[in-house]
Short mmCIF file of C-alpha atoms and ligand atoms in Angstrom, two decimals:
data_model
loop_
_atom_site.label_atom_id
_atom_site.label_comp_id
_atom_site.label_asym_id
_atom_site.label_seq_id
_atom_site.Cartn_x
_atom_site.Cartn_y
_atom_site.Cartn_z
CA MET A 1 0.00 0.00 0.00
CA ALA A 2 1.25 3.46 -0.88
CA THR A 3 2.03 5.96 1.82
CA ALA A 4 1.74 9.72 1.96
CA THR A 5 2.38 11.93 4.92
CA ALA A 6 1.99 15.50 6.05
CA ASP A 7 5.09 16.26 3.93
CA ALA A 8 2.78 16.05 0.91
CA LEU A 9 0.93 19.17 2.06
CA SER A 10 0.95 22.43 0.16
CA LYS A 11 2.63 25.52 1.56
CA PRO A 12 -0.54 27.13 2.99
CA ALA A 13 -1.48 23.94 4.83
CA GLN A 14 2.05 23.59 6.20
CA GLU A 15 1.95 27.23 7.30
CA PHE A 16 -1.32 26.66 9.09
CA LEU A 17 0.21 23.76 11.05
CA ALA A 18 3.37 25.81 11.69
CA ARG A 19 1.28 28.47 13.44
CA GLY A 20 1.50 26.06 16.34
CA PRO A 21 -0.87 24.24 18.68
CA GLY A 22 -4.53 25.05 18.14
CA ARG A 23 -6.32 27.40 20.46
CA HIS A 24 -9.97 28.24 21.06
CA PHE A 25 -11.51 31.15 19.20
CA ILE A 26 -13.59 32.98 21.81
CA GLY A 27 -14.94 36.50 21.54
CA GLY A 28 -12.59 37.17 18.62
CA GLU A 29 -9.49 36.15 20.61
CA TRP A 30 -7.30 33.08 20.24
CA VAL A 31 -7.03 31.62 23.72
CA GLU A 32 -5.67 28.58 25.53
CA SER A 33 -7.78 26.53 27.92
CA ALA A 34 -8.12 28.03 31.39
CA ASP A 35 -6.37 24.98 32.83
CA GLY A 36 -3.86 24.76 29.97
CA ARG A 37 -4.90 21.23 28.94
CA MET A 38 -4.24 20.04 25.38
CA PHE A 39 -5.00 16.97 23.25
CA GLU A 40 -3.42 15.49 20.14
CA THR A 41 -5.14 15.15 16.81
CA ILE A 42 -4.02 12.02 14.97
CA ASP A 43 -3.37 11.28 11.29
CA PRO A 44 -5.50 8.16 10.72
CA ALA A 45 -3.28 7.06 7.83
CA THR A 46 -0.27 6.66 10.15
CA GLY A 47 -1.57 6.72 13.71
CA GLU A 48 0.81 9.58 14.44
CA ALA A 49 0.03 12.94 16.02
CA ILE A 50 -0.37 15.88 13.64
CA THR A 51 -0.51 18.66 16.21
CA GLU A 52 -1.93 19.61 19.57
CA MET A 53 -5.14 21.47 20.30
CA ALA A 54 -6.53 23.20 23.37
CA LEU A 55 -8.89 20.93 25.34
CA GLY A 56 -11.83 23.00 26.53
CA GLY A 57 -13.29 22.58 30.01
CA PRO A 58 -16.32 24.07 31.80
CA GLU A 59 -14.59 27.40 32.38
CA ASP A 60 -13.79 27.78 28.67
CA ALA A 61 -17.33 26.74 27.73
CA ALA A 62 -18.72 29.41 30.08
CA ARG A 63 -16.40 32.02 28.62
CA ALA A 64 -17.40 31.11 25.05
CA VAL A 65 -21.12 31.19 25.87
CA ALA A 66 -20.69 34.60 27.55
CA ALA A 67 -18.95 35.90 24.40
CA ALA A 68 -21.78 34.55 22.24
CA ARG A 69 -24.35 36.20 24.51
CA GLU A 70 -22.53 39.52 24.32
CA ALA A 71 -22.43 39.41 20.51
CA PHE A 72 -26.11 38.39 20.37
CA GLU A 73 -27.15 41.34 22.51
CA GLY A 74 -24.59 43.65 20.94
CA LYS A 75 -22.94 43.92 17.58
CA TRP A 76 -24.33 40.86 15.81
CA GLY A 77 -27.83 41.49 17.12
CA ALA A 78 -27.62 44.97 15.61
CA THR A 79 -26.34 43.74 12.23
CA SER A 80 -29.00 44.12 9.53
CA PRO A 81 -30.23 41.12 7.55
CA SER A 82 -28.65 42.51 4.40
CA LYS A 83 -25.31 42.95 6.14
CA ARG A 84 -25.55 39.40 7.52
CA SER A 85 -26.27 38.16 4.02
CA GLY A 86 -23.14 39.89 2.72
CA LEU A 87 -20.98 38.41 5.48
CA ILE A 88 -22.26 34.88 4.84
CA TRP A 89 -21.47 35.32 1.15
CA ALA A 90 -18.03 36.69 2.02
CA LEU A 91 -17.35 33.63 4.17
CA ALA A 92 -18.35 31.40 1.25
CA GLU A 93 -15.91 33.26 -0.99
CA ALA A 94 -13.11 32.98 1.61
CA ILE A 95 -13.66 29.24 1.89
CA LYS A 96 -13.64 28.92 -1.89
CA ALA A 97 -10.40 30.90 -2.11
CA ASN A 98 -8.81 28.48 0.38
CA LEU A 99 -10.48 25.33 -0.93
CA GLY A 100 -7.25 23.43 -1.59
CA GLU A 101 -5.79 24.11 1.83
CA LEU A 102 -9.00 23.29 3.69
CA ALA A 103 -9.35 20.05 1.74
CA GLU A 104 -5.79 19.03 2.57
CA LEU A 105 -6.28 19.69 6.27
CA GLU A 106 -9.52 17.72 6.16
CA SER A 107 -7.92 14.82 4.31
CA LEU A 108 -4.96 14.75 6.71
CA ASP A 109 -7.12 14.92 9.84
CA ASN A 110 -9.99 12.64 8.77
CA GLY A 111 -8.26 10.33 6.29
CA LYS A 112 -10.69 10.89 3.40
CA PRO A 113 -9.34 11.02 -0.16
CA LEU A 114 -8.35 14.55 -1.14
CA GLY A 115 -10.77 14.66 -4.09
CA TYR A 116 -13.71 13.89 -1.79
CA ALA A 117 -12.46 16.45 0.73
CA LYS A 118 -12.51 19.04 -2.07
CA GLY A 119 -16.10 18.02 -2.79
CA ASP A 120 -16.98 18.60 0.87
CA VAL A 121 -15.46 22.09 0.82
CA ALA A 122 -17.30 22.95 -2.41
CA ALA A 123 -20.55 21.75 -0.80
CA ALA A 124 -19.83 24.00 2.19
CA VAL A 125 -19.51 26.97 -0.19
CA SER A 126 -22.89 26.20 -1.82
CA HIS A 127 -24.48 25.75 1.57
CA LEU A 128 -23.37 29.20 2.72
CA ARG A 129 -24.46 30.84 -0.52
CA TYR A 130 -27.93 29.34 -0.19
CA HIS A 131 -28.20 30.67 3.37
CA ALA A 132 -26.87 34.11 2.38
CA GLY A 133 -30.10 34.42 0.40
CA TRP A 134 -32.29 33.50 3.37
CA ALA A 135 -30.96 36.19 5.74
CA THR A 136 -33.14 38.82 4.05
CA LYS A 137 -36.21 36.60 3.63
CA ILE A 138 -37.25 35.67 7.14
CA GLU A 139 -40.86 36.83 7.30
CA GLY A 140 -43.82 36.52 9.61
CA GLU A 141 -47.47 36.40 8.56
CA THR A 142 -50.60 38.36 9.24
CA ILE A 143 -53.23 36.17 10.88
CA PRO A 144 -56.93 36.57 10.06
CA PHE A 145 -59.07 36.87 13.22
CA SER A 146 -62.84 36.36 13.25
CA ALA A 147 -63.28 39.11 15.85
CA PRO A 148 -63.40 42.62 14.36
CA ASP A 149 -60.69 45.23 14.71
CA VAL A 150 -57.83 42.89 15.49
CA LEU A 151 -54.40 43.07 13.96
CA ALA A 152 -52.55 39.83 14.55
CA TYR A 153 -49.23 38.91 13.09
CA THR A 154 -46.26 36.66 13.67
CA ARG A 155 -42.60 37.59 13.96
CA LYS A 156 -39.71 35.20 13.62
CA GLU A 157 -36.94 36.05 16.06
CA PRO A 158 -33.53 34.41 16.49
CA VAL A 159 -33.57 31.82 19.26
CA GLY A 160 -30.36 33.21 20.78
CA VAL A 161 -27.12 31.55 21.83
CA CYS A 162 -26.53 28.12 20.31
CA ALA A 163 -24.24 25.24 21.26
CA GLN A 164 -23.40 23.21 18.17
CA ILE A 165 -21.56 19.92 18.33
CA VAL A 166 -20.31 18.29 15.18
CA PRO A 167 -18.81 14.88 14.34
CA TRP A 168 -15.66 13.82 12.54
CA ASN A 169 -17.00 12.26 9.33
CA PHE A 170 -17.56 15.53 7.40
CA PRO A 171 -15.90 17.97 9.80
CA LEU A 172 -16.01 21.20 7.79
CA LEU A 173 -19.28 20.51 5.98
CA MET A 174 -21.09 19.62 9.21
CA ALA A 175 -19.71 22.77 10.85
CA ILE A 176 -21.11 24.80 7.96
CA TRP A 177 -24.49 23.01 8.09
CA LYS A 178 -24.59 24.22 11.68
CA LEU A 179 -23.21 27.75 11.22
CA ALA A 180 -25.10 28.82 8.10
CA PRO A 181 -28.60 28.94 9.68
CA VAL A 182 -27.13 30.60 12.79
CA LEU A 183 -25.71 33.41 10.68
CA ALA A 184 -28.81 33.70 8.48
CA THR A 185 -31.20 34.00 11.43
CA GLY A 186 -29.07 36.30 13.59
CA CYS A 187 -28.25 33.79 16.32
CA THR A 188 -24.76 33.38 17.77
CA THR A 189 -22.97 30.14 18.53
CA VAL A 190 -20.28 28.13 20.21
CA LEU A 191 -19.23 25.40 17.81
CA LYS A 192 -17.41 22.33 19.06
CA PRO A 193 -15.64 20.22 16.45
CA ALA A 194 -14.95 16.55 17.12
CA GLU A 195 -11.72 15.68 18.94
CA GLN A 196 -10.66 13.42 16.05
CA THR A 197 -10.85 16.24 13.48
CA PRO A 198 -10.42 19.76 14.89
CA LEU A 199 -8.20 21.24 12.18
CA SER A 200 -10.63 22.49 9.53
CA ALA A 201 -12.79 24.26 12.14
CA ALA A 202 -9.70 26.05 13.46
CA ARG A 203 -8.86 27.22 9.94
CA LEU A 204 -12.52 28.18 9.43
CA ALA A 205 -12.36 30.36 12.56
CA GLU A 206 -9.44 32.25 11.00
CA LEU A 207 -11.56 32.90 7.90
CA ILE A 208 -14.52 34.00 10.03
CA GLU A 209 -12.23 36.53 11.69
CA GLU A 210 -10.77 37.59 8.33
CA VAL A 211 -14.10 38.37 6.65
CA GLY A 212 -15.16 40.57 9.56
CA ILE A 213 -18.00 38.66 11.19
CA PRO A 214 -18.22 40.46 14.56
CA ALA A 215 -16.28 38.98 17.48
CA GLY A 216 -18.28 36.53 19.56
CA THR A 217 -20.79 35.69 16.81
CA VAL A 218 -19.07 32.36 16.12
CA ASN A 219 -16.85 30.91 18.82
CA VAL A 220 -14.95 27.68 18.25
CA LEU A 221 -14.23 25.60 21.31
CA SER A 222 -12.03 22.59 20.68
CA GLY A 223 -12.16 19.51 22.84
CA ASP A 224 -13.72 16.10 23.42
CA GLY A 225 -17.02 14.67 24.61
CA ALA A 226 -16.58 16.16 28.09
CA THR A 227 -16.05 19.58 26.47
CA GLY A 228 -19.29 19.05 24.53
CA ALA A 229 -21.14 18.03 27.70
CA ALA A 230 -19.81 21.10 29.53
CA LEU A 231 -21.04 23.27 26.68
CA VAL A 232 -24.53 21.72 26.60
CA GLY A 233 -24.71 22.18 30.37
CA GLN A 234 -24.19 25.95 30.23
CA PRO A 235 -27.36 27.58 31.56
CA ASP A 236 -27.16 30.48 29.12
CA VAL A 237 -27.37 28.26 26.03
CA ASP A 238 -30.78 28.62 24.34
CA LYS A 239 -30.49 25.94 21.69
CA VAL A 240 -28.39 22.84 21.11
CA ALA A 241 -27.72 21.27 17.73
CA PHE A 242 -25.92 17.95 17.67
CA THR A 243 -24.78 15.49 15.03
CA GLY A 244 -23.26 12.23 16.20
CA SER A 245 -24.09 8.94 17.86
CA THR A 246 -27.59 8.03 18.96
CA ALA A 247 -26.29 7.25 22.46
CA VAL A 248 -24.90 10.76 22.96
CA GLY A 249 -27.96 12.23 21.21
CA ARG A 250 -30.25 10.60 23.78
CA GLU A 251 -28.10 12.03 26.59
CA ILE A 252 -28.15 15.54 25.12
CA GLY A 253 -31.89 15.33 24.38
CA ALA A 254 -32.58 14.35 28.00
CA LYS A 255 -30.48 17.23 29.33
CA CYS A 256 -32.18 19.72 27.03
CA GLY A 257 -35.58 18.32 27.98
CA ARG A 258 -34.93 18.97 31.67
CA GLU A 259 -33.98 22.58 30.99
CA LEU A 260 -36.34 23.02 28.02
CA LYS A 261 -33.55 24.13 25.75
CA ARG A 262 -34.39 23.91 22.08
CA VAL A 263 -32.67 20.91 20.54
CA THR A 264 -32.14 19.30 17.16
CA LEU A 265 -30.42 15.94 16.81
CA GLU A 266 -29.02 14.28 13.72
CA LEU A 267 -28.06 10.75 14.73
CA GLY A 268 -27.29 7.28 13.48
CA GLY A 269 -28.86 4.99 10.94
CA LYS A 270 -29.01 1.50 9.49
CA SER A 271 -30.51 2.53 6.23
CA PRO A 272 -32.17 0.04 3.88
CA ASN A 273 -31.27 0.14 0.21
CA ILE A 274 -33.72 -1.84 -1.92
CA VAL A 275 -33.05 -3.17 -5.41
CA LEU A 276 -36.34 -4.06 -7.14
CA PRO A 277 -36.38 -6.84 -9.77
CA ASP A 278 -36.77 -4.40 -12.69
CA ALA A 279 -33.85 -2.17 -11.70
CA ASP A 280 -31.06 -1.18 -14.06
CA LEU A 281 -28.64 -3.57 -12.38
CA GLU A 282 -25.46 -1.88 -13.50
CA LEU A 283 -26.66 1.42 -12.06
CA ALA A 284 -27.94 -0.29 -8.91
CA ILE A 285 -24.65 -2.09 -8.26
CA LYS A 286 -22.59 1.06 -8.78
CA GLY A 287 -24.96 3.15 -6.68
CA SER A 288 -25.22 0.59 -3.91
CA TYR A 289 -21.44 0.39 -3.74
CA GLU A 290 -21.19 4.17 -3.29
CA ALA A 291 -24.14 4.14 -0.87
CA LEU A 292 -22.04 2.24 1.63
CA TYR A 293 -18.34 2.57 0.86
CA PHE A 294 -18.34 6.35 0.26
CA ASN A 295 -16.28 8.02 3.01
CA THR A 296 -15.20 4.51 4.12
CA GLY A 297 -18.74 3.84 5.29
CA GLN A 298 -18.55 6.62 7.86
CA VAL A 299 -21.76 8.32 6.83
CA CYS A 300 -24.89 8.66 8.95
CA ASN A 301 -27.10 7.87 5.95
CA ALA A 302 -24.96 5.03 4.59
CA GLY A 303 -27.00 2.39 2.76
CA SER A 304 -25.80 -0.38 5.05
CA ARG A 305 -28.58 -2.96 4.60
CA LEU A 306 -28.81 -3.92 0.96
CA PHE A 307 -32.02 -5.78 0.06
CA VAL A 308 -31.86 -7.50 -3.30
CA HIS A 309 -34.65 -9.53 -4.93
CA SER A 310 -33.69 -13.21 -4.70
CA SER A 311 -33.84 -13.59 -8.51
CA GLN A 312 -30.92 -11.15 -8.85
CA TYR A 313 -29.22 -11.55 -5.52
CA ASP A 314 -26.19 -13.55 -6.73
CA GLU A 315 -25.50 -11.20 -9.62
CA VAL A 316 -25.66 -8.08 -7.44
CA VAL A 317 -23.57 -9.60 -4.66
CA SER A 318 -20.87 -10.76 -7.04
CA GLY A 319 -20.80 -7.33 -8.76
CA LEU A 320 -20.35 -5.63 -5.42
CA ALA A 321 -17.73 -8.12 -4.23
CA GLU A 322 -15.74 -7.50 -7.38
CA ALA A 323 -15.86 -3.71 -6.88
CA ALA A 324 -14.94 -4.03 -3.20
CA LYS A 325 -11.94 -6.25 -3.97
CA ALA A 326 -10.72 -3.82 -6.64
CA ALA A 327 -10.92 -0.68 -4.47
CA ARG A 328 -7.63 1.06 -3.78
CA VAL A 329 -7.31 1.53 -0.03
CA GLY A 330 -4.74 4.08 1.14
CA PRO A 331 -3.99 7.42 2.77
CA GLY A 332 -6.30 10.27 1.84
CA LEU A 333 -3.43 12.41 0.58
CA ASP A 334 -2.36 9.75 -1.95
CA PRO A 335 -4.01 10.68 -5.28
CA GLU A 336 -4.51 6.96 -6.11
CA THR A 337 -6.63 6.34 -3.03
CA GLU A 338 -10.31 5.48 -3.40
CA LEU A 339 -10.97 4.40 0.18
CA GLY A 340 -9.22 6.09 3.11
CA PRO A 341 -8.70 4.72 6.60
CA VAL A 342 -11.36 4.92 9.29
CA VAL A 343 -10.92 7.94 11.52
CA SER A 344 -9.40 6.53 14.72
CA ALA A 345 -8.01 3.52 16.54
CA GLU A 346 -11.29 3.38 18.46
CA GLN A 347 -13.37 3.23 15.26
CA HIS A 348 -10.97 0.65 13.78
CA GLU A 349 -11.45 -1.57 16.79
CA ARG A 350 -15.23 -1.08 16.67
CA VAL A 351 -15.47 -1.92 12.97
CA MET A 352 -13.20 -4.98 13.29
CA GLY A 353 -15.35 -6.07 16.24
CA TYR A 354 -18.43 -5.98 14.03
CA ILE A 355 -16.68 -7.99 11.33
CA ALA A 356 -15.75 -10.62 13.93
CA ALA A 357 -19.36 -10.64 15.20
CA GLY A 358 -20.65 -11.20 11.65
CA ARG A 359 -18.34 -14.19 11.22
CA ASP A 360 -19.16 -15.62 14.65
CA ASP A 361 -22.88 -15.34 13.92
CA GLY A 362 -22.39 -17.35 10.73
CA ALA A 363 -22.61 -14.69 8.03
CA GLU A 364 -20.48 -15.33 4.96
CA LEU A 365 -17.64 -12.97 4.05
CA VAL A 366 -17.64 -12.47 0.30
CA ALA A 367 -15.14 -9.59 0.24
CA GLY A 368 -12.63 -8.08 2.63
CA GLY A 369 -12.90 -8.70 6.34
CA GLY A 370 -9.37 -7.78 7.29
CA THR A 371 -6.84 -5.05 7.75
CA PRO A 372 -4.85 -4.59 4.53
CA ASP A 373 -1.16 -5.49 4.38
CA GLY A 374 1.13 -2.53 4.83
CA SER A 375 -1.24 -0.60 7.09
CA ASN A 376 1.79 0.56 9.09
CA GLY A 377 -0.13 1.87 12.06
CA GLY A 378 -2.85 3.44 9.91
CA TYR A 379 -6.49 2.59 10.63
CA PHE A 380 -7.27 0.83 7.36
CA VAL A 381 -10.05 -1.69 6.85
CA GLU A 382 -10.67 -3.70 3.68
CA PRO A 383 -14.00 -2.94 2.03
CA THR A 384 -16.07 -5.78 3.42
CA LEU A 385 -19.22 -7.48 2.19
CA PHE A 386 -21.32 -9.99 4.10
CA SER A 387 -23.82 -12.34 2.50
CA GLY A 388 -25.86 -15.08 4.18
CA ALA A 389 -26.73 -12.90 7.17
CA THR A 390 -30.15 -12.81 8.84
CA ASP A 391 -32.02 -9.65 9.82
CA GLU A 392 -31.44 -10.51 13.47
CA MET A 393 -27.65 -10.58 13.33
CA LYS A 394 -25.71 -7.74 14.94
CA VAL A 395 -24.15 -6.76 11.58
CA ALA A 396 -27.64 -6.36 10.11
CA ARG A 397 -29.10 -4.42 13.05
CA GLU A 398 -26.43 -2.10 14.48
CA GLU A 399 -24.78 0.91 12.91
CA ILE A 400 -21.22 -0.15 12.04
CA PHE A 401 -19.99 3.17 10.60
CA GLY A 402 -17.26 1.53 8.58
CA PRO A 403 -16.81 -0.12 5.16
CA VAL A 404 -19.00 -3.12 5.94
CA LEU A 405 -22.04 -3.88 3.79
CA VAL A 406 -24.63 -6.55 4.54
CA ALA A 407 -26.61 -7.96 1.58
CA LEU A 408 -29.97 -9.61 2.28
CA PRO A 409 -32.29 -11.35 -0.22
CA TYR A 410 -36.08 -10.75 -0.28
CA ASP A 411 -39.06 -11.96 -2.32
CA ASP A 412 -41.85 -9.40 -2.37
CA LEU A 413 -42.55 -5.72 -1.90
CA GLU A 414 -44.67 -5.87 1.28
CA GLU A 415 -42.10 -8.16 2.85
CA VAL A 416 -39.14 -5.95 2.03
CA ALA A 417 -40.90 -2.79 3.25
CA ALA A 418 -41.66 -4.43 6.59
CA ARG A 419 -38.09 -5.68 6.96
CA ALA A 420 -36.66 -2.32 5.90
CA ASN A 421 -38.72 -0.60 8.62
CA ASP A 422 -37.85 -3.16 11.29
CA THR A 423 -35.13 -1.01 12.88
CA GLU A 424 -34.95 1.61 15.60
CA TYR A 425 -33.54 4.01 13.00
CA GLY A 426 -35.16 5.94 10.16
CA LEU A 427 -32.67 8.21 8.45
CA ALA A 428 -32.55 7.22 4.79
CA ALA A 429 -33.75 4.58 2.36
CA GLY A 430 -33.02 3.80 -1.27
CA ILE A 431 -35.01 2.26 -4.12
CA TRP A 432 -33.64 1.10 -7.47
CA THR A 433 -36.24 0.44 -10.15
CA ARG A 434 -37.47 1.40 -13.62
CA ASP A 435 -41.06 1.30 -12.37
CA LEU A 436 -41.60 4.80 -10.98
CA SER A 437 -45.11 4.13 -9.80
CA LYS A 438 -43.85 1.25 -7.67
CA ALA A 439 -40.98 3.46 -6.47
CA HIS A 440 -43.27 6.20 -5.20
CA LYS A 441 -45.60 3.65 -3.62
CA LEU A 442 -42.66 2.12 -1.75
CA ALA A 443 -41.31 5.59 -0.84
CA GLY A 444 -44.58 6.18 0.99
CA MET A 445 -44.22 2.92 2.92
CA LEU A 446 -40.68 3.46 4.20
CA GLN A 447 -40.00 5.10 7.56
CA ALA A 448 -37.11 7.36 6.63
CA GLY A 449 -36.34 11.06 6.63
CA VAL A 450 -35.10 10.85 3.06
CA VAL A 451 -35.82 8.34 0.29
CA TYR A 452 -33.51 8.14 -2.71
CA ILE A 453 -34.86 6.77 -5.99
CA ASN A 454 -32.26 5.58 -8.51
CA ASN A 455 -29.50 7.39 -6.62
CA TRP A 456 -28.08 7.30 -3.16
CA GLY A 457 -27.16 10.34 -1.12
CA MET A 458 -28.02 13.19 -3.46
CA GLY A 459 -28.71 16.40 -1.61
CA ASP A 460 -28.91 20.12 -1.99
CA PRO A 461 -28.74 23.01 0.48
CA ALA A 462 -32.46 23.45 -0.28
CA SER A 463 -33.48 19.83 0.49
CA PRO A 464 -34.29 18.98 4.12
CA PHE A 465 -32.30 16.25 5.85
CA GLY A 466 -32.92 14.45 9.12
CA GLY A 467 -34.34 11.33 10.66
CA PHE A 468 -37.45 9.49 11.77
CA LYS A 469 -37.38 7.50 15.02
CA ALA A 470 -33.97 7.13 16.74
CA SER A 471 -32.21 8.83 13.82
CA GLY A 472 -32.99 12.22 15.27
CA ILE A 473 -35.26 15.16 15.91
CA GLY A 474 -35.71 18.04 13.49
CA ARG A 475 -34.39 18.75 10.02
CA GLU A 476 -31.36 20.59 8.68
CA ARG A 477 -31.12 22.38 5.31
CA GLY A 478 -33.87 24.04 3.34
CA HIS A 479 -36.17 26.68 4.79
CA VAL A 480 -37.39 24.22 7.43
CA GLY A 481 -33.81 24.05 8.72
CA LEU A 482 -34.00 27.75 9.60
CA ASP A 483 -37.07 27.25 11.79
CA ALA A 484 -34.94 25.42 14.36
CA TYR A 485 -33.10 28.71 14.92
CA LEU A 486 -36.20 30.91 15.13
CA GLU A 487 -38.76 31.55 17.84
CA LEU A 488 -42.22 32.37 16.59
CA LYS A 489 -43.94 35.28 18.33
CA THR A 490 -47.62 36.09 17.79
CA VAL A 491 -48.59 39.71 18.31
CA ILE A 492 -52.29 40.43 18.80
CA ALA A 493 -53.55 44.01 18.84
CA GLN A 494 -57.13 45.11 19.56
CA LEU A 495 -57.56 48.16 17.40
P1 LIG B 1 -19.98 10.79 19.50
O1 LIG B 1 -21.45 10.94 19.38
O2 LIG B 1 -19.42 10.42 20.82
O3 LIG B 1 -19.26 12.15 19.02
C1 LIG B 1 -19.81 13.14 18.18
C2 LIG B 1 -19.53 14.52 18.76
O4 LIG B 1 -20.14 14.63 20.04
C3 LIG B 1 -18.06 14.83 18.99
O5 LIG B 1 -17.85 16.21 18.77
C4 LIG B 1 -17.88 14.52 20.47
O6 LIG B 1 -16.81 15.22 21.07
C5 LIG B 1 -19.19 14.99 21.03
N1 LIG B 1 -19.60 14.35 22.28
C6 LIG B 1 -19.30 13.10 22.73
N2 LIG B 1 -19.90 12.87 23.91
C7 LIG B 1 -20.60 13.99 24.23
C8 LIG B 1 -21.44 14.36 25.33
N3 LIG B 1 -21.69 13.53 26.34
N4 LIG B 1 -21.99 15.60 25.32
C9 LIG B 1 -21.79 16.46 24.29
N5 LIG B 1 -20.99 16.16 23.25
C10 LIG B 1 -20.41 14.94 23.20
O7 LIG B 1 -19.53 9.75 18.41
P2 LIG B 1 -18.16 8.89 18.37
O8 LIG B 1 -17.91 8.32 19.73
O9 LIG B 1 -17.11 9.70 17.77
O10 LIG B 1 -18.57 7.73 17.38
C11 LIG B 1 -19.33 6.61 17.86
C12 LIG B 1 -20.36 6.18 16.88
O11 LIG B 1 -21.29 7.23 16.69
C13 LIG B 1 -19.87 5.88 15.49
O12 LIG B 1 -19.38 4.58 15.38
C14 LIG B 1 -21.12 6.08 14.69
O13 LIG B 1 -21.91 4.93 14.77
C15 LIG B 1 -21.82 7.21 15.39
N6 LIG B 1 -21.59 8.51 14.74
C16 LIG B 1 -22.58 9.03 13.95
C17 LIG B 1 -22.37 10.20 13.26
C18 LIG B 1 -23.41 10.78 12.38
O14 LIG B 1 -23.08 11.46 11.41
N7 LIG B 1 -24.67 10.61 12.67
C19 LIG B 1 -21.08 10.91 13.32
C20 LIG B 1 -20.13 10.33 14.24
C21 LIG B 1 -20.40 9.17 14.89
MG1 LIG B 2 -18.13 8.94 21.76
#
């Protein structure tokens, strides 16, 4: 397997790292943790430390929330919608101007292939541009009353200070999904990147400062789960937005429930991907491969349960096995790489544990299953495909979050819909068919926040995203995504 290290970085990315250990960005200042604690961020392709970052504690969280409050009540609160729109657009332009550097930092920190990291940064730019348009279009309504001489109307007001916690699978893009509606609605925030991938958010904070978004509007607090918990626990936080594991989502939801903080949660999945007998098989095989192995399977809406009609099961499974065996696994910064490592030693152990469980339960490995030769301390996993599993097996029920696909045969539509829905999750579902009437019928039967027909994973800043059941609460993107950052006030006047 080829290797590539931080030496392969461009000058701007090297200069960023040479600026030294990462600090928090609080109230427009770059600060260390109150107690001076630090943590290392690791290159998943080598297992070696890239740099150190400040590890935020309760005191830092309190300081960041106070800075966000001050900006909300001060400068940012007084910034007009049109000015906010201009600043969001300016941030998009700054990100675009530094696309290569941001993508390199992302690839180094997360392990994803550089080309995909560039795609993430480009998506972040589009996302900001879409939200720049919304800043000037947040309107209330006039409400018709039956009683005479009443003027009633609604106002949409920013919810206030937000705590936003993002995961490591799409570090920059998830940060932007969180920040864009904050900026559009006039809220302020403390953003906490994941401990595995803090670099792109630190670079983003520099760009936020550079474009002139007022100090305290966006604060970036680096740290781990305890830092996130300390942030959620701050009494002056009005709204929490979280993307990550269902276990932590439940914990955050419970905390917010006690204090009646507004909360949105974007959590895990075990999404069914269904190939109907009349599907274009070539398209379905290619799409189903991408549905799971994209980003090394570390995607909340990965199509991880592949249901194939028994008449075509062998053909689809062998097509996928062939593609999995041919995939070039390697470091993200190597231009030949198609599949990067998983993000951390912890995730590597978790994914390998699931592979062992699949074998122990009697599922058949038709591709992968191991750690590739020449991994040299990197967290690589072979693209893995299980056949012969049952719906009850751990590999078919639990979110693996790695390059492990489980193929399951079925015989009829009602049966496959019931099996697809037999999960605690409900994030995404996919349907491959030439029969569009059947596709829309099935789309109505599936319990999922998004249903893909003849594609997997397409999205747009305008299209809502989020889960049914244990996959989350609320939606991000689109105009509905803004509502999570707005309080609705009804004003009723007797004239
Ligand atoms: P996690 O849910 O622990 O971490 C996600 C984010 O939450 C990170 O920023 C982390 O620092 C923060 N966090 C952790 N504990 C917290 C707490 N008690 N309070 C506030 N913030 C907290 O996820 P982890 O441990 O990195 O991965 C475990 C599994 O979670 C994965 O195997 C995968 O199944 C799932 N996951 C799902 C993601 C998604 O996109 N829905 C993203 C990342 C992980
Ligand atoms: Mg965790």
